[in-house]
Coordinates of C-alpha atoms and ligand atoms in Angstrom, one line a residue:
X1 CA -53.2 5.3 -20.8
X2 CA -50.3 7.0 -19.2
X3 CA -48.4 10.2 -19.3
X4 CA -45.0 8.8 -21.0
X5 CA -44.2 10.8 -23.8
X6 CA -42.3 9.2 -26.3
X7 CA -39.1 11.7 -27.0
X8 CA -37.3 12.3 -30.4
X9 CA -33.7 11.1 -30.2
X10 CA -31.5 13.7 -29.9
X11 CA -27.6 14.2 -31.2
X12 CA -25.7 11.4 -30.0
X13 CA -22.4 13.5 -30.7
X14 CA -23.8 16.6 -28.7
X15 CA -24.4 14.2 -25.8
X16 CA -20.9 12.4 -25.8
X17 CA -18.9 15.7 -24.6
X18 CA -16.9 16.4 -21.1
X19 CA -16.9 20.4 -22.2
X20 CA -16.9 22.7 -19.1
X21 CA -15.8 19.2 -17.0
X22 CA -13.5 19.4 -14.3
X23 CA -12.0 15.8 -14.1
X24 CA -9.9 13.2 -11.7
X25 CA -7.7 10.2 -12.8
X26 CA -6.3 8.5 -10.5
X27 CA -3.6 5.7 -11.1
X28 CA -2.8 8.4 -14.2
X29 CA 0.5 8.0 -15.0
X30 CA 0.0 4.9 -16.2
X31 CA -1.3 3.0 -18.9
X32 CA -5.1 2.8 -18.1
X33 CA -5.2 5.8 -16.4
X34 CA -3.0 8.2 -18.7
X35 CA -5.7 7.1 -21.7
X36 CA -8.5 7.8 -20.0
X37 CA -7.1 11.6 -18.8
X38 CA -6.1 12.1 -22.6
X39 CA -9.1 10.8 -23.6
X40 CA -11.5 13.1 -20.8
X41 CA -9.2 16.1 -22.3
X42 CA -9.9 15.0 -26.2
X43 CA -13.5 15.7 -25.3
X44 CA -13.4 19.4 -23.3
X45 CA -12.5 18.4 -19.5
X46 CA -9.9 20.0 -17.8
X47 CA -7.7 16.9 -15.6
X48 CA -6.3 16.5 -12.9
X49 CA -3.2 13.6 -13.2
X50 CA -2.7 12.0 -9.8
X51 CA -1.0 9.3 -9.3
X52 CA 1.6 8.8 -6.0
X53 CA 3.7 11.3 -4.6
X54 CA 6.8 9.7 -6.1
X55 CA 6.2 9.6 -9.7
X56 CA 4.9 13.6 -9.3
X57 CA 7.5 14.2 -12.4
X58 CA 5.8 11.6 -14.6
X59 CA 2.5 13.0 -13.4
X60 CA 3.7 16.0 -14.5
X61 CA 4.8 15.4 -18.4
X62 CA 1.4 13.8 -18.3
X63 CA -0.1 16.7 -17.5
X64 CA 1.8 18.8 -19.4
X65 CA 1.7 16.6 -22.3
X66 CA -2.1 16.6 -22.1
X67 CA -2.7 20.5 -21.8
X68 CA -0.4 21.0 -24.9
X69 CA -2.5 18.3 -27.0
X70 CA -5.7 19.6 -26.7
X71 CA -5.8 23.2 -24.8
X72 CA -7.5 22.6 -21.9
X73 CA -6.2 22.5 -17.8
X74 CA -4.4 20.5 -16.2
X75 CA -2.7 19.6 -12.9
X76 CA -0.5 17.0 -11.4
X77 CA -1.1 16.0 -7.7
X78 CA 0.7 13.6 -5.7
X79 CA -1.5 11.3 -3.8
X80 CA -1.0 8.1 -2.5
X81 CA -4.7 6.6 -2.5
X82 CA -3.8 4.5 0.5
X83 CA -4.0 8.0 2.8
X84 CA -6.8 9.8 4.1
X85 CA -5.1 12.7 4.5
X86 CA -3.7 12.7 1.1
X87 CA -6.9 12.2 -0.5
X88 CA -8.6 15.3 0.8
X89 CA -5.3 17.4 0.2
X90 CA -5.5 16.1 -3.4
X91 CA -9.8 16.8 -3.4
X92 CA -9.1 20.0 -2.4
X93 CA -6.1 21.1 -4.8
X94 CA -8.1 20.0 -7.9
X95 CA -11.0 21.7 -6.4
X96 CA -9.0 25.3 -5.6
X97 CA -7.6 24.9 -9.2
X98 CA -10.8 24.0 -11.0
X99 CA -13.6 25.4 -8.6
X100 CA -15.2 21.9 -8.4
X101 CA -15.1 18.0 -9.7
X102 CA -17.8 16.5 -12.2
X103 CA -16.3 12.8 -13.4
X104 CA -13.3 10.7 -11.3
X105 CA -11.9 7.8 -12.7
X106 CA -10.8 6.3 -9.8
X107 CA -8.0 3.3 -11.4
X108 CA -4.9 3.5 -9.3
X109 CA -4.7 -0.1 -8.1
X110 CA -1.3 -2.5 -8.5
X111 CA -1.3 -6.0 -9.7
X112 CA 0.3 -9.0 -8.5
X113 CA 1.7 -12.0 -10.6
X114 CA 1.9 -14.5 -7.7
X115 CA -0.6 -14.2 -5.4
X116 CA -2.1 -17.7 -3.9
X117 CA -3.5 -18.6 -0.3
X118 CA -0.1 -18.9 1.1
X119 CA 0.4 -15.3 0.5
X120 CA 1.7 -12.9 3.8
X121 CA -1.3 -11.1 5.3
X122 CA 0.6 -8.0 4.7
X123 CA 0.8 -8.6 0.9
X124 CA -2.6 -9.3 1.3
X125 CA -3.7 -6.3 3.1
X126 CA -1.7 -3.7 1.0
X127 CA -3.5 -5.1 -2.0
X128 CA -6.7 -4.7 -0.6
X129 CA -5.5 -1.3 0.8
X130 CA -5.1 0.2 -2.2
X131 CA -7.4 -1.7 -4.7
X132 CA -10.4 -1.8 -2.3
X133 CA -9.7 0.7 0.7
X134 CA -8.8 3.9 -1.7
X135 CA -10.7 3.5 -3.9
X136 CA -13.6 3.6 -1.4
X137 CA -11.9 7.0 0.0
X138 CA -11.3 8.5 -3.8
X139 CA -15.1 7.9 -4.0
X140 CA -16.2 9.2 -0.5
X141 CA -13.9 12.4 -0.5
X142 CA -14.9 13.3 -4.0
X143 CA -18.6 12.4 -4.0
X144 CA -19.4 14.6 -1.0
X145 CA -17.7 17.6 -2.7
X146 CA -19.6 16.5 -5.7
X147 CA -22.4 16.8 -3.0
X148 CA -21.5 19.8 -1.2
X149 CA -21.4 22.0 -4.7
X150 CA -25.1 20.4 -5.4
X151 CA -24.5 19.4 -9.3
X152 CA -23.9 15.7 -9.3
X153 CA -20.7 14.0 -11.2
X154 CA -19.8 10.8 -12.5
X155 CA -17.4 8.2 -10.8
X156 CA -16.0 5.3 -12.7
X157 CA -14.5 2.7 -11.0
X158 CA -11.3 0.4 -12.4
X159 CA -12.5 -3.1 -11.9
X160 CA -11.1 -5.7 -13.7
X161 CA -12.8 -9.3 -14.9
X162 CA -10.8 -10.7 -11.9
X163 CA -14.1 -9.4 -9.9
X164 CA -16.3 -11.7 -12.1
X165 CA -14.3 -14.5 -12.3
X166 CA -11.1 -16.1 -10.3
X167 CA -8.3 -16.6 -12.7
X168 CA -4.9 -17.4 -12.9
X169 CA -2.1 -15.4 -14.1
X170 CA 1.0 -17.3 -14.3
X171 CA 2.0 -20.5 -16.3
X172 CA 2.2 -22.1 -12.7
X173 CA -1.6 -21.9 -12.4
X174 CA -1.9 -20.1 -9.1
X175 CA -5.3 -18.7 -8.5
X176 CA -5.6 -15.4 -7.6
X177 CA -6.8 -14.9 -3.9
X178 CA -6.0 -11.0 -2.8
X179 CA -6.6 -9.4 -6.5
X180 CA -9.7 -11.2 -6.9
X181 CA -11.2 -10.3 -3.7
X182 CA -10.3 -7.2 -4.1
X183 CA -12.1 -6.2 -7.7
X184 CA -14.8 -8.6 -6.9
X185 CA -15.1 -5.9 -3.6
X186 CA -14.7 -2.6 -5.7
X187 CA -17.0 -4.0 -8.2
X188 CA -19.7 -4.7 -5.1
X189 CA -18.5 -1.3 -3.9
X190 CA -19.4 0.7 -6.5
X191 CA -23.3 -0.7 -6.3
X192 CA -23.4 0.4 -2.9
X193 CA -22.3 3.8 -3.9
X194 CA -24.2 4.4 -6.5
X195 CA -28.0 3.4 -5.0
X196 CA -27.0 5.6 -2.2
X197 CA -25.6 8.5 -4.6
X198 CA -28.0 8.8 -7.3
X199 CA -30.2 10.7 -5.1
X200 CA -27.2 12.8 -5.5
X201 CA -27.3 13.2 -9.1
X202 CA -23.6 11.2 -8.9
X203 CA -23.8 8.3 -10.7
X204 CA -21.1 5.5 -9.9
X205 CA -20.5 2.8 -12.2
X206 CA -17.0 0.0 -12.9
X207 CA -15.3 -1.2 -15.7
X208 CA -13.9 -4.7 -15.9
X209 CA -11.0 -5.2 -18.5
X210 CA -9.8 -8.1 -19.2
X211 CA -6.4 -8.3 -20.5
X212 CA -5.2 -5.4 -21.7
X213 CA -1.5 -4.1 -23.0
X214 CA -0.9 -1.1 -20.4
X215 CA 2.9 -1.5 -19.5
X216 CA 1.5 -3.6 -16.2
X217 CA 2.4 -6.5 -18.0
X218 CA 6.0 -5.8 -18.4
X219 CA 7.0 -8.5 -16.1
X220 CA 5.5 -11.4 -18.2
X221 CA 7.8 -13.1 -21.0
X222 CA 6.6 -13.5 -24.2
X223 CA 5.5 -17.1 -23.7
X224 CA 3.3 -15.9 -20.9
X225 CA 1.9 -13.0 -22.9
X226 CA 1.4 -15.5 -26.4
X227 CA -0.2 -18.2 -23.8
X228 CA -3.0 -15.5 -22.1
X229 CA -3.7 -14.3 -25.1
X230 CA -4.4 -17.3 -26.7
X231 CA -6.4 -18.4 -23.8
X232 CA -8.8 -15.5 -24.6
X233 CA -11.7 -16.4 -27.6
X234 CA -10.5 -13.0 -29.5
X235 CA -6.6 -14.2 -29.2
X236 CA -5.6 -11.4 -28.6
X237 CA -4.4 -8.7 -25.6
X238 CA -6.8 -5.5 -26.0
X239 CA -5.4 -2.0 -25.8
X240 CA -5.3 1.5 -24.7
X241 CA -8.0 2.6 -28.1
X242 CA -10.7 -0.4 -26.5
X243 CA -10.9 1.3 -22.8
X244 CA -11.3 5.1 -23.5
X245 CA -14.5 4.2 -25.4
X246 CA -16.4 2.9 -22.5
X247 CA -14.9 5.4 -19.3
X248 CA -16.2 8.0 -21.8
X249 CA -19.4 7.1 -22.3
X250 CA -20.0 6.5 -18.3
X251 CA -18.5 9.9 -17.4
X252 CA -20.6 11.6 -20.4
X253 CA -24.3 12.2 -20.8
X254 CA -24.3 9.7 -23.4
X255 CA -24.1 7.3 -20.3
X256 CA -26.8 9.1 -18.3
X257 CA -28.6 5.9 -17.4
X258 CA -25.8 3.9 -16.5
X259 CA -26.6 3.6 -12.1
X260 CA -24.5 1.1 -10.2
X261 CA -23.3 -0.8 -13.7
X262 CA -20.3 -3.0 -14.2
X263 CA -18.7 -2.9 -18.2
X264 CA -16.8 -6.4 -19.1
X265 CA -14.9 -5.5 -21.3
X266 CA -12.6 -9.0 -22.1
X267 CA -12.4 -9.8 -25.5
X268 CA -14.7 -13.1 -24.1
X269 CA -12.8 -14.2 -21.5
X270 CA -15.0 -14.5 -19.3
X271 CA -17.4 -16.6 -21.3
X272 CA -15.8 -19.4 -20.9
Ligands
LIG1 N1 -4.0 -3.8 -17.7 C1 -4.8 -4.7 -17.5 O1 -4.8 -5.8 -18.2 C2 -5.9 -4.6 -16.4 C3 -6.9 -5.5 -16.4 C4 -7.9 -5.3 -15.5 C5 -7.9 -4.3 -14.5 N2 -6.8 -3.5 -14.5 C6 -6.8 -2.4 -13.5 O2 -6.6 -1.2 -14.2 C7 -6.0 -0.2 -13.3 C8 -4.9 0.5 -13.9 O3 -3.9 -0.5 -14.3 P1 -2.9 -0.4 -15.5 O4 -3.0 -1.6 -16.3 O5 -3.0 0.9 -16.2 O6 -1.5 -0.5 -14.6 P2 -0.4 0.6 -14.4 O7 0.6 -0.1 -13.4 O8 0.2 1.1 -15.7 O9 -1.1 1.8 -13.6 C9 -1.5 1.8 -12.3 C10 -1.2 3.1 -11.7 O10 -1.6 3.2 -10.3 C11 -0.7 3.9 -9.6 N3 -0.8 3.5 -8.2 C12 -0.4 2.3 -7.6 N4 -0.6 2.4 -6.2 C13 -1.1 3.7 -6.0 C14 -1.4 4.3 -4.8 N5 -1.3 3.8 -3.6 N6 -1.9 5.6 -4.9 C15 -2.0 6.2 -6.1 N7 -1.6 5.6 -7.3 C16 -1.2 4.4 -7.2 C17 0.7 3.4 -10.2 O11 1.7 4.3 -9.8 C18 0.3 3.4 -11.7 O12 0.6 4.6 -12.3 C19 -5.7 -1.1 -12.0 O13 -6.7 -0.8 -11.0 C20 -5.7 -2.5 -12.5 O14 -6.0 -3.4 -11.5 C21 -5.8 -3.6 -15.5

């Protein structure tokens, strides 16, 4: 005998809300991150578009895009995830214009066709800057004002399957050295922050897409883009619809026992 008490389920629509959430997307002017903030907005969160300080105009039409769609607040910030200092202005204008920050999708991160082991460290580096580096700031900064107003938050982390598996992404057959190690380090990152931030109440979990049609892809030719997608056993790129789903559920209650978890989502690439 123990005291567990077996509860009734409740609404599974009342659950998968962001109403009265004050949201981050980083990376949002684009075509992961732009779905996601609509998506966050669909469902009650005001969100805050950031994305670097040079597309601030695109961030902007985003944002202003998004607030007419569905009525709630939003705000463009320019940030470029690689600076500190950036970072805590941008924590701090979402915070002045929202009072606080419950769920970050922390996505910005770049993508690199040809990247082998003959690669310039500095190539190297500003991957792992941006994809690995920032995205451990993003967390930090927001997570301790996540702390510092004592109600916990969610932070959902861009991965990619490239941190489960090393593939190729070219017809050449490079592997990928500096994108893999990268997402294979975000997706270990995001474990470490989230055993040492549940105590928080902040729970910090990844998603891994596989291929997906965001506008990153742009610089593949059609043979390229017919030859990945048949390489994949659904034979097919995913899209924009097949990401919200899952970011949602990890920055909703519906997700509330998600703690350190990583999301393939790959159409079964990575099953073979
Ligand atoms: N599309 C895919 O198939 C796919 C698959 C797996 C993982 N991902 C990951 O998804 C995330 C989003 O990619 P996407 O496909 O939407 O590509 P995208 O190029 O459309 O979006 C990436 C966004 O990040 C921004 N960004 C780049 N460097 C930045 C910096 N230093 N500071 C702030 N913002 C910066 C860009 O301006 C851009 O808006 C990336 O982390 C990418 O690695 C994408």
């Amino acid at each position: 005998m123990n005291n567990q008490v077996v509860k009734d389920v409740s609404s599974v629509k009342d659950r998968f809300t962001l109403a009265g959430k004050q949201a981050i997307v980083t990376g949002a002017k684009g075509g992961i991150g732009k779905a996601t903030a609509t998506s966050f907005a669909e469902l009650g969160a005001n969100v805050a578009i950031v994305d670097l300080p040079a597309f601030i105009e695109e961030s902007k039409v985003v944002a202003a895009e998004i607030a007419n769609r569905y009525g709630v607040k939003t705000i463009a910030v320019g940030c470029d995830v690689t600076k500190e200092e950036d970072i805590k202005n941008m924590v701090k204008a979402v915070s002045d214009a929202f009072g606080t920050i419950d769920v970050v999708h922390s996505n910005a991160g770049i993508f690199v066709g040809n990247d082998h082991n003959n690669m310039p460290v500095e190539e190297f580096k500003k991957i792992i800057d941006i994809n690995l580096t920032g995205m451990f700031m993003v967390n930090k900064e927001c997570a301790n004002l996540m702390i510092e107003h004592g109600h916990g938050g969610s932070i959902i982390n861009t991965v990619s399957m490239s941190g489960t598996i090393i593939n190729s992404t070219r017809l050449e057959k490079d592997y990928m050295v500096a994108y893999t190690a990268s997402k294979g380090g975000a997706k270990h990152l995001t474990k470490g922050m989230a055993v040492n931030l549940i105590k928080h109440g902040i729970r910090v979990n990844s998603i891994s897409p596989g291929y997906l049609i965001s506008g990153a892809h742009k610089f593949m030719d059609q043979i390229e883009v017919d030859y990945w997608a048949n390489s994949v056993p659904i034979k097919r790129f995913g899209d924009m619809d097949e990401i919200t789903g899952i970011v949602c559920l990890l920055a909703s209650d519906l997700g509330s026992y998600f703690v350190g978890s990583d999301i393939l989502m790959d159409g079964g690439a990575c099953i073979c």
